[in-house]
PDB file of C-alpha atoms in Angstrom:
ATOM      1  CA  MET A  13       0.502  25.910 -14.701  1.00 48.00           C
ATOM      2  CA  ASP A  14      -0.735  26.911 -18.158  1.00 57.00           C
ATOM      3  CA  LYS A  15       0.176  24.684 -21.088  1.00 60.00           C
ATOM      4  CA  PRO A  16       2.140  26.393 -23.889  1.00 63.00           C
ATOM      5  CA  ALA A  17      -0.117  27.413 -26.755  1.00 71.00           C
ATOM      6  CA  LEU A  18       0.400  25.693 -30.100  1.00 71.00           C
ATOM      7  CA  SER A  19       0.969  27.815 -33.154  1.00 82.00           C
ATOM      8  CA  SER A  20      -1.506  27.689 -36.041  1.00 84.00           C
ATOM      9  CA  GLN A  21       1.036  25.700 -38.052  1.00 85.00           C
ATOM     10  CA  GLU A  22       1.511  23.158 -35.263  1.00 78.00           C
ATOM     11  CA  ILE A  23      -2.249  22.694 -34.946  1.00 82.00           C
ATOM     12  CA  ALA A  24      -2.564  22.196 -38.708  1.00 88.00           C
ATOM     13  CA  THR A  25       0.278  19.650 -38.638  1.00 84.00           C
ATOM     14  CA  VAL A  26      -1.430  17.628 -35.892  1.00 83.00           C
ATOM     15  CA  LEU A  27      -4.749  17.595 -37.731  1.00 87.00           C
ATOM     16  CA  THR A  28      -3.291  16.616 -41.104  1.00 90.00           C
ATOM     17  CA  GLU A  29      -1.221  13.857 -39.492  1.00 90.00           C
ATOM     18  CA  ALA A  30      -4.446  12.369 -38.123  1.00 92.00           C
ATOM     19  CA  LEU A  31      -6.301  12.535 -41.458  1.00 94.00           C
ATOM     20  CA  PRO A  32      -5.112   9.251 -43.053  1.00 94.00           C
ATOM     21  CA  TYR A  33      -5.843   7.370 -39.836  1.00 94.00           C
ATOM     22  CA  LEU A  34      -9.330   8.857 -39.602  1.00 94.00           C
ATOM     23  CA  GLN A  35     -10.002   7.777 -43.186  1.00 95.00           C
ATOM     24  CA  ARG A  36      -8.579   4.302 -42.609  1.00 95.00           C
ATOM     25  CA  TYR A  37     -10.569   3.565 -39.462  1.00 96.00           C
ATOM     26  CA  ALA A  38     -13.890   5.212 -40.354  1.00 96.00           C
ATOM     27  CA  GLY A  39     -16.704   2.726 -39.702  1.00 96.00           C
ATOM     28  CA  LYS A  40     -14.347   0.237 -38.017  1.00 97.00           C
ATOM     29  CA  THR A  41     -14.618  -1.146 -34.479  1.00 98.00           C
ATOM     30  CA  VAL A  42     -11.919  -0.579 -31.875  1.00 98.00           C
ATOM     31  CA  VAL A  43     -12.082  -2.494 -28.575  1.00 98.00           C
ATOM     32  CA  VAL A  44     -10.332  -0.772 -25.667  1.00 98.00           C
ATOM     33  CA  LYS A  45      -9.547  -2.465 -22.370  1.00 97.00           C
ATOM     34  CA  TYR A  46      -9.534   0.331 -19.791  1.00 96.00           C
ATOM     35  CA  GLY A  47      -7.782  -0.168 -16.476  1.00 89.00           C
ATOM     36  CA  GLY A  48      -4.745   0.573 -14.320  1.00 81.00           C
ATOM     37  CA  ASN A  49      -3.599   4.125 -13.580  1.00 79.00           C
ATOM     38  CA  ALA A  50      -5.870   5.496 -16.307  1.00 82.00           C
ATOM     39  CA  MET A  51      -8.835   4.642 -14.061  1.00 88.00           C
ATOM     40  CA  GLU A  52      -7.407   6.202 -10.907  1.00 85.00           C
ATOM     41  CA  ASN A  53      -6.195   9.665 -11.948  1.00 88.00           C
ATOM     42  CA  ASP A  54      -8.722  12.411 -12.682  1.00 91.00           C
ATOM     43  CA  GLU A  55      -6.750  13.918 -15.575  1.00 93.00           C
ATOM     44  CA  LEU A  56      -6.290  10.509 -17.187  1.00 94.00           C
ATOM     45  CA  LYS A  57      -9.954   9.617 -16.651  1.00 95.00           C
ATOM     46  CA  ASN A  58     -11.108  12.741 -18.472  1.00 95.00           C
ATOM     47  CA  SER A  59      -8.579  12.435 -21.288  1.00 95.00           C
ATOM     48  CA  PHE A  60      -9.671   8.826 -21.830  1.00 96.00           C
ATOM     49  CA  ALA A  61     -13.347   9.802 -21.965  1.00 97.00           C
ATOM     50  CA  GLN A  62     -12.613  12.692 -24.346  1.00 97.00           C
ATOM     51  CA  GLY A  63     -10.687  10.342 -26.638  1.00 96.00           C
ATOM     52  CA  VAL A  64     -13.495   7.793 -26.754  1.00 98.00           C
ATOM     53  CA  VAL A  65     -16.052  10.511 -27.533  1.00 98.00           C
ATOM     54  CA  LEU A  66     -13.837  11.934 -30.283  1.00 97.00           C
ATOM     55  CA  LEU A  67     -13.443   8.507 -31.917  1.00 97.00           C
ATOM     56  CA  LYS A  68     -17.206   8.033 -32.027  1.00 98.00           C
ATOM     57  CA  ALA A  69     -17.710  11.571 -33.357  1.00 97.00           C
ATOM     58  CA  VAL A  70     -15.414  10.937 -36.342  1.00 96.00           C
ATOM     59  CA  GLY A  71     -17.104   7.662 -37.306  1.00 96.00           C
ATOM     60  CA  ILE A  72     -14.989   5.084 -35.452  1.00 97.00           C
ATOM     61  CA  ASN A  73     -16.848   2.633 -33.181  1.00 98.00           C
ATOM     62  CA  PRO A  74     -15.173   2.283 -29.762  1.00 98.00           C
ATOM     63  CA  VAL A  75     -16.184  -0.489 -27.364  1.00 98.00           C
ATOM     64  CA  VAL A  76     -14.848  -0.107 -23.813  1.00 98.00           C
ATOM     65  CA  VAL A  77     -14.200  -3.107 -21.545  1.00 98.00           C
ATOM     66  CA  HIS A  78     -13.065  -2.156 -18.056  1.00 97.00           C
ATOM     67  CA  GLY A  79     -11.418  -3.782 -15.077  1.00 92.00           C
ATOM     68  CA  GLY A  80     -11.704  -2.773 -11.441  1.00 92.00           C
ATOM     69  CA  GLY A  81      -9.471  -4.964  -9.288  1.00 90.00           C
ATOM     70  CA  PRO A  82      -8.241  -2.174  -6.956  1.00 90.00           C
ATOM     71  CA  GLN A  83     -11.779  -0.870  -6.473  1.00 93.00           C
ATOM     72  CA  ILE A  84     -13.002  -4.378  -5.619  1.00 93.00           C
ATOM     73  CA  GLY A  85     -10.137  -4.787  -3.144  1.00 92.00           C
ATOM     74  CA  ASP A  86     -10.956  -1.475  -1.476  1.00 93.00           C
ATOM     75  CA  MET A  87     -14.640  -2.363  -1.087  1.00 95.00           C
ATOM     76  CA  LEU A  88     -13.857  -5.833   0.307  1.00 94.00           C
ATOM     77  CA  LYS A  89     -11.545  -4.217   2.852  1.00 93.00           C
ATOM     78  CA  ARG A  90     -14.251  -1.756   3.891  1.00 94.00           C
ATOM     79  CA  LEU A  91     -16.659  -4.679   4.355  1.00 94.00           C
ATOM     80  CA  ASN A  92     -14.052  -6.710   6.314  1.00 93.00           C
ATOM     81  CA  ILE A  93     -14.044  -9.475   3.702  1.00 91.00           C
ATOM     82  CA  GLU A  94     -10.639 -11.069   3.267  1.00 87.00           C
ATOM     83  CA  SER A  95      -9.053 -11.079  -0.205  1.00 84.00           C
ATOM     84  CA  ARG A  96      -7.181 -14.230  -1.208  1.00 85.00           C
ATOM     85  CA  PHE A  97      -5.346 -14.820  -4.475  1.00 83.00           C
ATOM     86  CA  VAL A  98      -4.265 -17.957  -6.315  1.00 81.00           C
ATOM     87  CA  GLN A  99      -1.909 -17.494  -9.257  1.00 76.00           C
ATOM     88  CA  GLY A 100      -2.825 -13.816  -9.338  1.00 76.00           C
ATOM     89  CA  MET A 101      -6.585 -14.455  -9.417  1.00 82.00           C
ATOM     90  CA  ARG A 102      -8.963 -13.393  -6.657  1.00 87.00           C
ATOM     91  CA  VAL A 103     -10.672 -16.311  -4.929  1.00 88.00           C
ATOM     92  CA  THR A 104     -14.347 -15.453  -5.371  1.00 89.00           C
ATOM     93  CA  ASP A 105     -16.944 -17.013  -3.088  1.00 89.00           C
ATOM     94  CA  SER A 106     -20.599 -15.959  -3.210  1.00 91.00           C
ATOM     95  CA  ASN A 107     -20.109 -12.997  -0.832  1.00 92.00           C
ATOM     96  CA  THR A 108     -17.118 -11.759  -2.816  1.00 93.00           C
ATOM     97  CA  MET A 109     -19.046 -12.199  -6.070  1.00 95.00           C
ATOM     98  CA  ASP A 110     -21.815  -9.967  -4.721  1.00 95.00           C
ATOM     99  CA  VAL A 111     -19.208  -7.259  -4.112  1.00 95.00           C
ATOM    100  CA  VAL A 112     -17.639  -7.824  -7.555  1.00 95.00           C
ATOM    101  CA  GLN A 113     -21.003  -7.314  -9.229  1.00 95.00           C
ATOM    102  CA  MET A 114     -21.756  -4.227  -7.149  1.00 96.00           C
ATOM    103  CA  VAL A 115     -18.361  -2.632  -7.883  1.00 96.00           C
ATOM    104  CA  LEU A 116     -17.858  -3.644 -11.528  1.00 96.00           C
ATOM    105  CA  GLY A 117     -21.452  -3.561 -12.740  1.00 95.00           C
ATOM    106  CA  GLY A 118     -22.438  -0.604 -10.586  1.00 94.00           C
ATOM    107  CA  LEU A 119     -19.840   1.823  -9.270  1.00 95.00           C
ATOM    108  CA  VAL A 120     -17.056   1.479 -11.846  1.00 96.00           C
ATOM    109  CA  ASN A 121     -19.231   0.922 -14.895  1.00 97.00           C
ATOM    110  CA  LYS A 122     -21.511   3.845 -14.127  1.00 97.00           C
ATOM    111  CA  GLU A 123     -18.591   6.170 -13.381  1.00 96.00           C
ATOM    112  CA  ILE A 124     -17.128   5.463 -16.837  1.00 97.00           C
ATOM    113  CA  VAL A 125     -20.538   5.911 -18.478  1.00 98.00           C
ATOM    114  CA  THR A 126     -20.963   9.238 -16.675  1.00 98.00           C
ATOM    115  CA  LEU A 127     -17.473  10.427 -17.693  1.00 97.00           C
ATOM    116  CA  ILE A 128     -18.158   9.676 -21.349  1.00 98.00           C
ATOM    117  CA  ASN A 129     -21.618  11.271 -21.234  1.00 98.00           C
ATOM    118  CA  ASN A 130     -20.278  14.370 -19.473  1.00 97.00           C
ATOM    119  CA  ASN A 131     -17.790  14.798 -22.314  1.00 97.00           C
ATOM    120  CA  GLY A 132     -20.508  14.787 -24.958  1.00 97.00           C
ATOM    121  CA  GLY A 133     -20.799  11.093 -25.728  1.00 97.00           C
ATOM    122  CA  ARG A 134     -23.716   8.662 -25.432  1.00 98.00           C
ATOM    123  CA  ALA A 135     -22.519   5.676 -23.416  1.00 98.00           C
ATOM    124  CA  VAL A 136     -24.511   2.684 -22.185  1.00 98.00           C
ATOM    125  CA  GLY A 137     -23.154   0.334 -19.524  1.00 98.00           C
ATOM    126  CA  VAL A 138     -23.742  -3.414 -19.716  1.00 97.00           C
ATOM    127  CA  THR A 139     -22.460  -6.551 -18.034  1.00 97.00           C
ATOM    128  CA  GLY A 140     -22.232  -9.973 -19.621  1.00 95.00           C
ATOM    129  CA  LYS A 141     -25.408 -10.861 -17.733  1.00 95.00           C
ATOM    130  CA  ASP A 142     -27.447  -8.420 -19.838  1.00 95.00           C
ATOM    131  CA  GLY A 143     -29.088 -10.612 -22.441  1.00 94.00           C
ATOM    132  CA  ARG A 144     -26.621 -13.291 -21.255  1.00 95.00           C
ATOM    133  CA  PHE A 145     -24.325 -12.049 -23.970  1.00 97.00           C
ATOM    134  CA  ILE A 146     -21.154 -13.318 -22.227  1.00 98.00           C
ATOM    135  CA  ARG A 147     -21.528 -17.022 -21.502  1.00 97.00           C
ATOM    136  CA  ALA A 148     -18.994 -18.172 -18.939  1.00 96.00           C
ATOM    137  CA  LYS A 149     -17.801 -21.362 -17.334  1.00 94.00           C
ATOM    138  CA  ARG A 150     -15.860 -21.947 -14.135  1.00 92.00           C
ATOM    139  CA  LEU A 151     -12.114 -21.471 -14.536  1.00 90.00           C
ATOM    140  CA  LEU A 152     -10.208 -24.505 -13.305  1.00 82.00           C
ATOM    141  CA  VAL A 153      -6.806 -23.732 -11.819  1.00 76.00           C
ATOM    142  CA  THR A 154      -4.191 -26.431 -11.370  1.00 70.00           C
ATOM    143  CA  GLU A 155      -0.841 -26.423  -9.626  1.00 62.00           C
ATOM    144  CA  MET A 156       1.866 -28.947  -8.838  1.00 49.00           C
ATOM    145  CA  THR A 157       1.755 -30.471  -5.368  1.00 52.00           C
ATOM    146  CA  PRO A 158       5.372 -30.786  -4.146  1.00 54.00           C
ATOM    147  CA  GLU A 159       4.673 -33.881  -2.051  1.00 52.00           C
ATOM    148  CA  ILE A 160       3.344 -35.980  -4.908  1.00 49.00           C
ATOM    149  CA  THR A 161       4.504 -33.936  -7.930  1.00 54.00           C
ATOM    150  CA  ALA A 162       1.021 -34.235  -9.396  1.00 54.00           C
ATOM    151  CA  ARG A 163      -1.349 -31.581 -10.637  1.00 61.00           C
ATOM    152  CA  GLU A 164      -3.989 -30.549  -8.115  1.00 63.00           C
ATOM    153  CA  ILE A 165      -7.198 -28.741  -9.088  1.00 71.00           C
ATOM    154  CA  ILE A 166      -7.841 -25.694  -6.921  1.00 75.00           C
ATOM    155  CA  ASP A 167     -11.328 -24.267  -6.458  1.00 75.00           C
ATOM    156  CA  ILE A 168     -11.162 -20.468  -6.686  1.00 86.00           C
ATOM    157  CA  GLY A 169     -14.926 -20.059  -6.728  1.00 86.00           C
ATOM    158  CA  GLN A 170     -16.839 -17.884  -9.171  1.00 93.00           C
ATOM    159  CA  VAL A 171     -13.906 -16.958 -11.372  1.00 92.00           C
ATOM    160  CA  GLY A 172     -14.737 -17.702 -14.969  1.00 92.00           C
ATOM    161  CA  GLU A 173     -13.475 -17.885 -18.499  1.00 93.00           C
ATOM    162  CA  VAL A 174     -15.369 -16.934 -21.632  1.00 96.00           C
ATOM    163  CA  GLU A 175     -17.259 -19.793 -23.217  1.00 96.00           C
ATOM    164  CA  SER A 176     -19.006 -17.725 -25.911  1.00 96.00           C
ATOM    165  CA  ILE A 177     -20.053 -14.176 -26.727  1.00 97.00           C
ATOM    166  CA  ASP A 178     -23.210 -13.077 -28.513  1.00 96.00           C
ATOM    167  CA  THR A 179     -22.361  -9.681 -30.017  1.00 97.00           C
ATOM    168  CA  ASP A 180     -25.947  -8.704 -30.936  1.00 97.00           C
ATOM    169  CA  ILE A 181     -26.371  -6.316 -28.000  1.00 97.00           C
ATOM    170  CA  ILE A 182     -23.050  -4.586 -28.758  1.00 97.00           C
ATOM    171  CA  THR A 183     -23.867  -4.258 -32.454  1.00 96.00           C
ATOM    172  CA  MET A 184     -27.322  -2.888 -31.626  1.00 97.00           C
ATOM    173  CA  LEU A 185     -25.796  -0.214 -29.376  1.00 97.00           C
ATOM    174  CA  GLN A 186     -23.189   0.712 -31.989  1.00 95.00           C
ATOM    175  CA  ASN A 187     -25.798   1.005 -34.723  1.00 94.00           C
ATOM    176  CA  SER A 188     -27.866   3.270 -32.445  1.00 95.00           C
ATOM    177  CA  ASP A 189     -24.882   5.616 -32.039  1.00 96.00           C
ATOM    178  CA  PHE A 190     -24.142   4.552 -28.457  1.00 98.00           C
ATOM    179  CA  ILE A 191     -20.760   3.674 -26.954  1.00 98.00           C
ATOM    180  CA  PRO A 192     -20.915   0.296 -25.150  1.00 98.00           C
ATOM    181  CA  VAL A 193     -19.123   0.105 -21.793  1.00 98.00           C
ATOM    182  CA  VAL A 194     -18.757  -3.532 -20.734  1.00 98.00           C
ATOM    183  CA  ALA A 195     -18.170  -4.891 -17.224  1.00 97.00           C
ATOM    184  CA  PRO A 196     -16.435  -8.317 -17.411  1.00 97.00           C
ATOM    185  CA  ILE A 197     -19.052 -10.402 -15.628  1.00 97.00           C
ATOM    186  CA  GLY A 198     -20.310 -13.555 -17.323  1.00 97.00           C
ATOM    187  CA  VAL A 199     -23.122 -15.972 -16.652  1.00 96.00           C
ATOM    188  CA  ASP A 200     -23.513 -19.738 -17.088  1.00 95.00           C
ATOM    189  CA  ASP A 201     -26.513 -21.752 -18.236  1.00 93.00           C
ATOM    190  CA  ALA A 202     -27.812 -22.004 -14.669  1.00 93.00           C
ATOM    191  CA  GLY A 203     -27.663 -18.232 -14.186  1.00 93.00           C
ATOM    192  CA  ALA A 204     -24.594 -18.206 -11.899  1.00 95.00           C
ATOM    193  CA  SER A 205     -22.347 -15.148 -12.234  1.00 96.00           C
ATOM    194  CA  TYR A 206     -18.595 -15.230 -12.864  1.00 96.00           C
ATOM    195  CA  ASN A 207     -15.831 -12.672 -12.506  1.00 96.00           C
ATOM    196  CA  ILE A 208     -13.700 -12.774 -15.693  1.00 95.00           C
ATOM    197  CA  ASN A 209     -10.354 -11.128 -16.408  1.00 93.00           C
ATOM    198  CA  ALA A 210     -11.082  -7.926 -18.357  1.00 94.00           C
ATOM    199  CA  ASP A 211      -8.191  -8.472 -20.782  1.00 94.00           C
ATOM    200  CA  LEU A 212      -9.653 -11.850 -21.752  1.00 94.00           C
ATOM    201  CA  VAL A 213     -13.132 -10.402 -22.264  1.00 96.00           C
ATOM    202  CA  ALA A 214     -11.741  -7.528 -24.363  1.00 97.00           C
ATOM    203  CA  GLY A 215      -9.702  -9.897 -26.507  1.00 96.00           C
ATOM    204  CA  ARG A 216     -12.532 -12.331 -27.089  1.00 96.00           C
ATOM    205  CA  LEU A 217     -14.985  -9.513 -27.810  1.00 97.00           C
ATOM    206  CA  ALA A 218     -12.554  -8.026 -30.347  1.00 97.00           C
ATOM    207  CA  GLU A 219     -12.349 -11.423 -32.044  1.00 97.00           C
ATOM    208  CA  GLU A 220     -16.122 -11.871 -32.214  1.00 97.00           C
ATOM    209  CA  LEU A 221     -16.648  -8.321 -33.524  1.00 97.00           C
ATOM    210  CA  VAL A 222     -13.780  -8.795 -36.023  1.00 96.00           C
ATOM    211  CA  ALA A 223     -12.454  -5.500 -34.682  1.00 97.00           C
ATOM    212  CA  GLU A 224      -9.898  -3.434 -36.517  1.00 97.00           C
ATOM    213  CA  LYS A 225      -7.904  -2.995 -33.310  1.00 97.00           C
ATOM    214  CA  LEU A 226      -7.625  -4.209 -29.738  1.00 97.00           C
ATOM    215  CA  LEU A 227      -6.039  -1.711 -27.333  1.00 97.00           C
ATOM    216  CA  LEU A 228      -4.938  -2.885 -23.880  1.00 96.00           C
ATOM    217  CA  LEU A 229      -4.065  -0.043 -21.501  1.00 94.00           C
ATOM    218  CA  THR A 230      -1.250  -0.865 -19.063  1.00 89.00           C
ATOM    219  CA  ASN A 231       0.891   0.818 -16.419  1.00 88.00           C
ATOM    220  CA  THR A 232       4.047   0.374 -18.499  1.00 85.00           C
ATOM    221  CA  ALA A 233       5.413   1.982 -21.653  1.00 86.00           C
ATOM    222  CA  GLY A 234       4.545  -1.180 -23.572  1.00 84.00           C
ATOM    223  CA  LEU A 235       6.463  -4.391 -24.144  1.00 85.00           C
ATOM    224  CA  LEU A 236      10.135  -4.067 -23.216  1.00 84.00           C
ATOM    225  CA  ASP A 237      13.102  -6.206 -24.246  1.00 83.00           C
ATOM    226  CA  LYS A 238      15.646  -7.565 -21.759  1.00 83.00           C
ATOM    227  CA  ASP A 239      17.505  -4.232 -21.822  1.00 82.00           C
ATOM    228  CA  ASP A 240      14.294  -2.300 -21.056  1.00 84.00           C
ATOM    229  CA  ASN A 241      14.040  -0.907 -24.586  1.00 85.00           C
ATOM    230  CA  LEU A 242      10.514  -0.419 -25.903  1.00 87.00           C
ATOM    231  CA  LEU A 243       9.540  -2.851 -28.664  1.00 86.00           C
ATOM    232  CA  THR A 244       7.244  -0.804 -30.883  1.00 84.00           C
ATOM    233  CA  GLY A 245       6.268  -3.290 -33.596  1.00 86.00           C
ATOM    234  CA  LEU A 246       6.128  -7.089 -33.470  1.00 89.00           C
ATOM    235  CA  ASN A 247       4.492  -9.887 -35.422  1.00 88.00           C
ATOM    236  CA  SER A 248       3.066 -13.052 -33.886  1.00 87.00           C
ATOM    237  CA  GLU A 249       6.175 -15.112 -34.622  1.00 89.00           C
ATOM    238  CA  GLN A 250       8.422 -12.584 -32.880  1.00 89.00           C
ATOM    239  CA  VAL A 251       6.084 -12.467 -29.869  1.00 89.00           C
ATOM    240  CA  GLU A 252       6.191 -16.249 -29.517  1.00 89.00           C
ATOM    241  CA  THR A 253       9.999 -16.126 -29.627  1.00 89.00           C
ATOM    242  CA  LEU A 254      10.035 -13.528 -26.831  1.00 89.00           C
ATOM    243  CA  ILE A 255       7.738 -15.736 -24.746  1.00 88.00           C
ATOM    244  CA  ALA A 256       9.956 -18.774 -25.332  1.00 89.00           C
ATOM    245  CA  ASP A 257      13.187 -16.994 -24.349  1.00 87.00           C
ATOM    246  CA  GLY A 258      11.679 -15.509 -21.186  1.00 85.00           C
ATOM    247  CA  THR A 259      11.600 -11.853 -22.277  1.00 85.00           C
ATOM    248  CA  ILE A 260       7.849 -11.835 -21.725  1.00 85.00           C
ATOM    249  CA  TYR A 261       6.973 -13.210 -18.301  1.00 80.00           C
ATOM    250  CA  GLY A 262       4.906 -12.642 -15.178  1.00 76.00           C
ATOM    251  CA  GLY A 263       1.944 -10.302 -15.280  1.00 76.00           C
ATOM    252  CA  MET A 264       2.630  -9.217 -18.874  1.00 82.00           C
ATOM    253  CA  LEU A 265       2.351 -12.782 -20.183  1.00 83.00           C
ATOM    254  CA  PRO A 266      -1.474 -13.189 -20.053  1.00 82.00           C
ATOM    255  CA  LYS A 267      -1.924  -9.712 -21.561  1.00 86.00           C
ATOM    256  CA  ILE A 268       0.418 -10.516 -24.450  1.00 89.00           C
ATOM    257  CA  GLN A 269      -1.196 -13.927 -24.922  1.00 88.00           C
ATOM    258  CA  CYS A 270      -4.583 -12.217 -25.152  1.00 91.00           C
ATOM    259  CA  ALA A 271      -3.236  -9.831 -27.830  1.00 92.00           C
ATOM    260  CA  LEU A 272      -1.626 -12.723 -29.691  1.00 91.00           C
ATOM    261  CA  ASN A 273      -4.840 -14.767 -29.730  1.00 92.00           C
ATOM    262  CA  ALA A 274      -6.770 -11.759 -31.023  1.00 94.00           C
ATOM    263  CA  VAL A 275      -4.516 -11.110 -34.032  1.00 94.00           C
ATOM    264  CA  LYS A 276      -4.509 -14.816 -34.842  1.00 92.00           C
ATOM    265  CA  CYS A 277      -8.337 -14.784 -34.869  1.00 93.00           C
ATOM    266  CA  GLY A 278      -8.971 -11.928 -37.272  1.00 93.00           C
ATOM    267  CA  VAL A 279      -8.279  -8.710 -35.324  1.00 96.00           C
ATOM    268  CA  LYS A 280      -6.022  -6.605 -37.564  1.00 95.00           C
ATOM    269  CA  THR A 281      -3.687  -5.337 -34.830  1.00 95.00           C
ATOM    270  CA  ALA A 282      -3.391  -5.397 -31.044  1.00 95.00           C
ATOM    271  CA  HIS A 283      -1.689  -2.670 -29.029  1.00 94.00           C
ATOM    272  CA  ILE A 284      -0.190  -2.703 -25.544  1.00 93.00           C
ATOM    273  CA  ILE A 285      -0.228   1.005 -24.680  1.00 92.00           C
ATOM    274  CA  ASP A 286       0.823   3.212 -21.786  1.00 91.00           C
ATOM    275  CA  GLY A 287      -2.337   4.263 -19.972  1.00 91.00           C
ATOM    276  CA  ARG A 288      -0.340   6.699 -17.827  1.00 92.00           C
ATOM    277  CA  VAL A 289      -0.001   9.022 -20.826  1.00 92.00           C
ATOM    278  CA  PRO A 290      -2.869  11.519 -21.281  1.00 92.00           C
ATOM    279  CA  HIS A 291      -4.853  10.827 -24.477  1.00 93.00           C
ATOM    280  CA  ALA A 292      -2.953   7.542 -24.960  1.00 93.00           C
ATOM    281  CA  VAL A 293      -5.730   6.045 -27.117  1.00 95.00           C
ATOM    282  CA  LEU A 294      -5.741   8.986 -29.542  1.00 94.00           C
ATOM    283  CA  LEU A 295      -1.950   9.117 -29.709  1.00 92.00           C
ATOM    284  CA  GLU A 296      -1.738   5.419 -30.542  1.00 92.00           C
ATOM    285  CA  LEU A 297      -4.542   5.430 -33.108  1.00 93.00           C
ATOM    286  CA  LEU A 298      -4.210   8.788 -34.842  1.00 93.00           C
ATOM    287  CA  THR A 299      -0.506   9.729 -34.826  1.00 89.00           C
ATOM    288  CA  ASP A 300       2.636   8.373 -36.443  1.00 84.00           C
ATOM    289  CA  ARG A 301       4.505   7.983 -33.155  1.00 78.00           C
ATOM    290  CA  GLY A 302       2.122   6.003 -30.925  1.00 77.00           C
ATOM    291  CA  VAL A 303       2.629   5.224 -27.246  1.00 82.00           C
ATOM    292  CA  GLY A 304       3.199   1.496 -26.974  1.00 87.00           C
ATOM    293  CA  THR A 305       3.747  -1.836 -28.705  1.00 90.00           C
ATOM    294  CA  LEU A 306       1.841  -2.849 -31.840  1.00 91.00           C
ATOM    295  CA  ILE A 307       1.335  -6.549 -32.544  1.00 92.00           C
ATOM    296  CA  THR A 308       0.231  -7.988 -35.884  1.00 91.00           C
ATOM    297  CA  GLY A 309      -0.591 -11.503 -36.974  1.00 84.00           C
ATOM    298  CA  ASP A 310       1.794 -11.359 -39.930  1.00 69.00           C
ATOM    299  CA  SER A 311       4.711 -13.766 -39.944  1.00 56.00           C
ATOM    300  CA  VAL A 312       8.181 -12.777 -41.068  1.00 41.00           C
TER     301      VAL A 312
END
């Protein structure tokens, strides 16, 4: 089905609406965490790649950090390797870590690089192991044991958290007019690899780059209140209130916490945006309406 053609006036209106945003963000860094439905639908994949290429073409510096949980799960199933989860995190032994590196650092990363390049961009894929730029340490998970009501440490294998990030490789790529595409795999001092949550890597990378914006693509319209109304603009104090009263819970909680940490550490704004909407990144950055929830560090 053909899309209705825009009139000349409508096209001019769209372009002039984008102008102040293009001027404001020229030369600035925007970190985008790419995942969810946006990675699984061909139309959304192409619209995402086109948006990233357009940002770079107009002088904005996008950095893409991607996930790949469903793709990892599919490959493990094909290889008859059982997937186990603790508190939502995949237990990662050495065999599973080999698959994680193959899927994230190979299949998924290279597909995104190819999409961007096919749409006229110049993307380069890296993992945190390249130049050891993402230093990781083992993530320790604890839970209460009902029998003794004490905290028990659970070993979930090679699942990590970010210890430090050296942004030199990202800055070098940006300055050479490339678009970095980062797979969230870190490495420790002994050379062991770790699977790290992509939201956490994106947030920490945005902090270290002192990014203008952190965009986290989700499979929801954004952050909703208890009546399922979209909350379009929040400051850090309001977010903490929503966490305390239980409005933000479950799977959204770590994503919001990541956004909150970023704006408290120098990132101007963080956005939880609907990755199911074509061109979501462009709509959020370059239009008045946006497609999600904006979070700032300003207090009331």
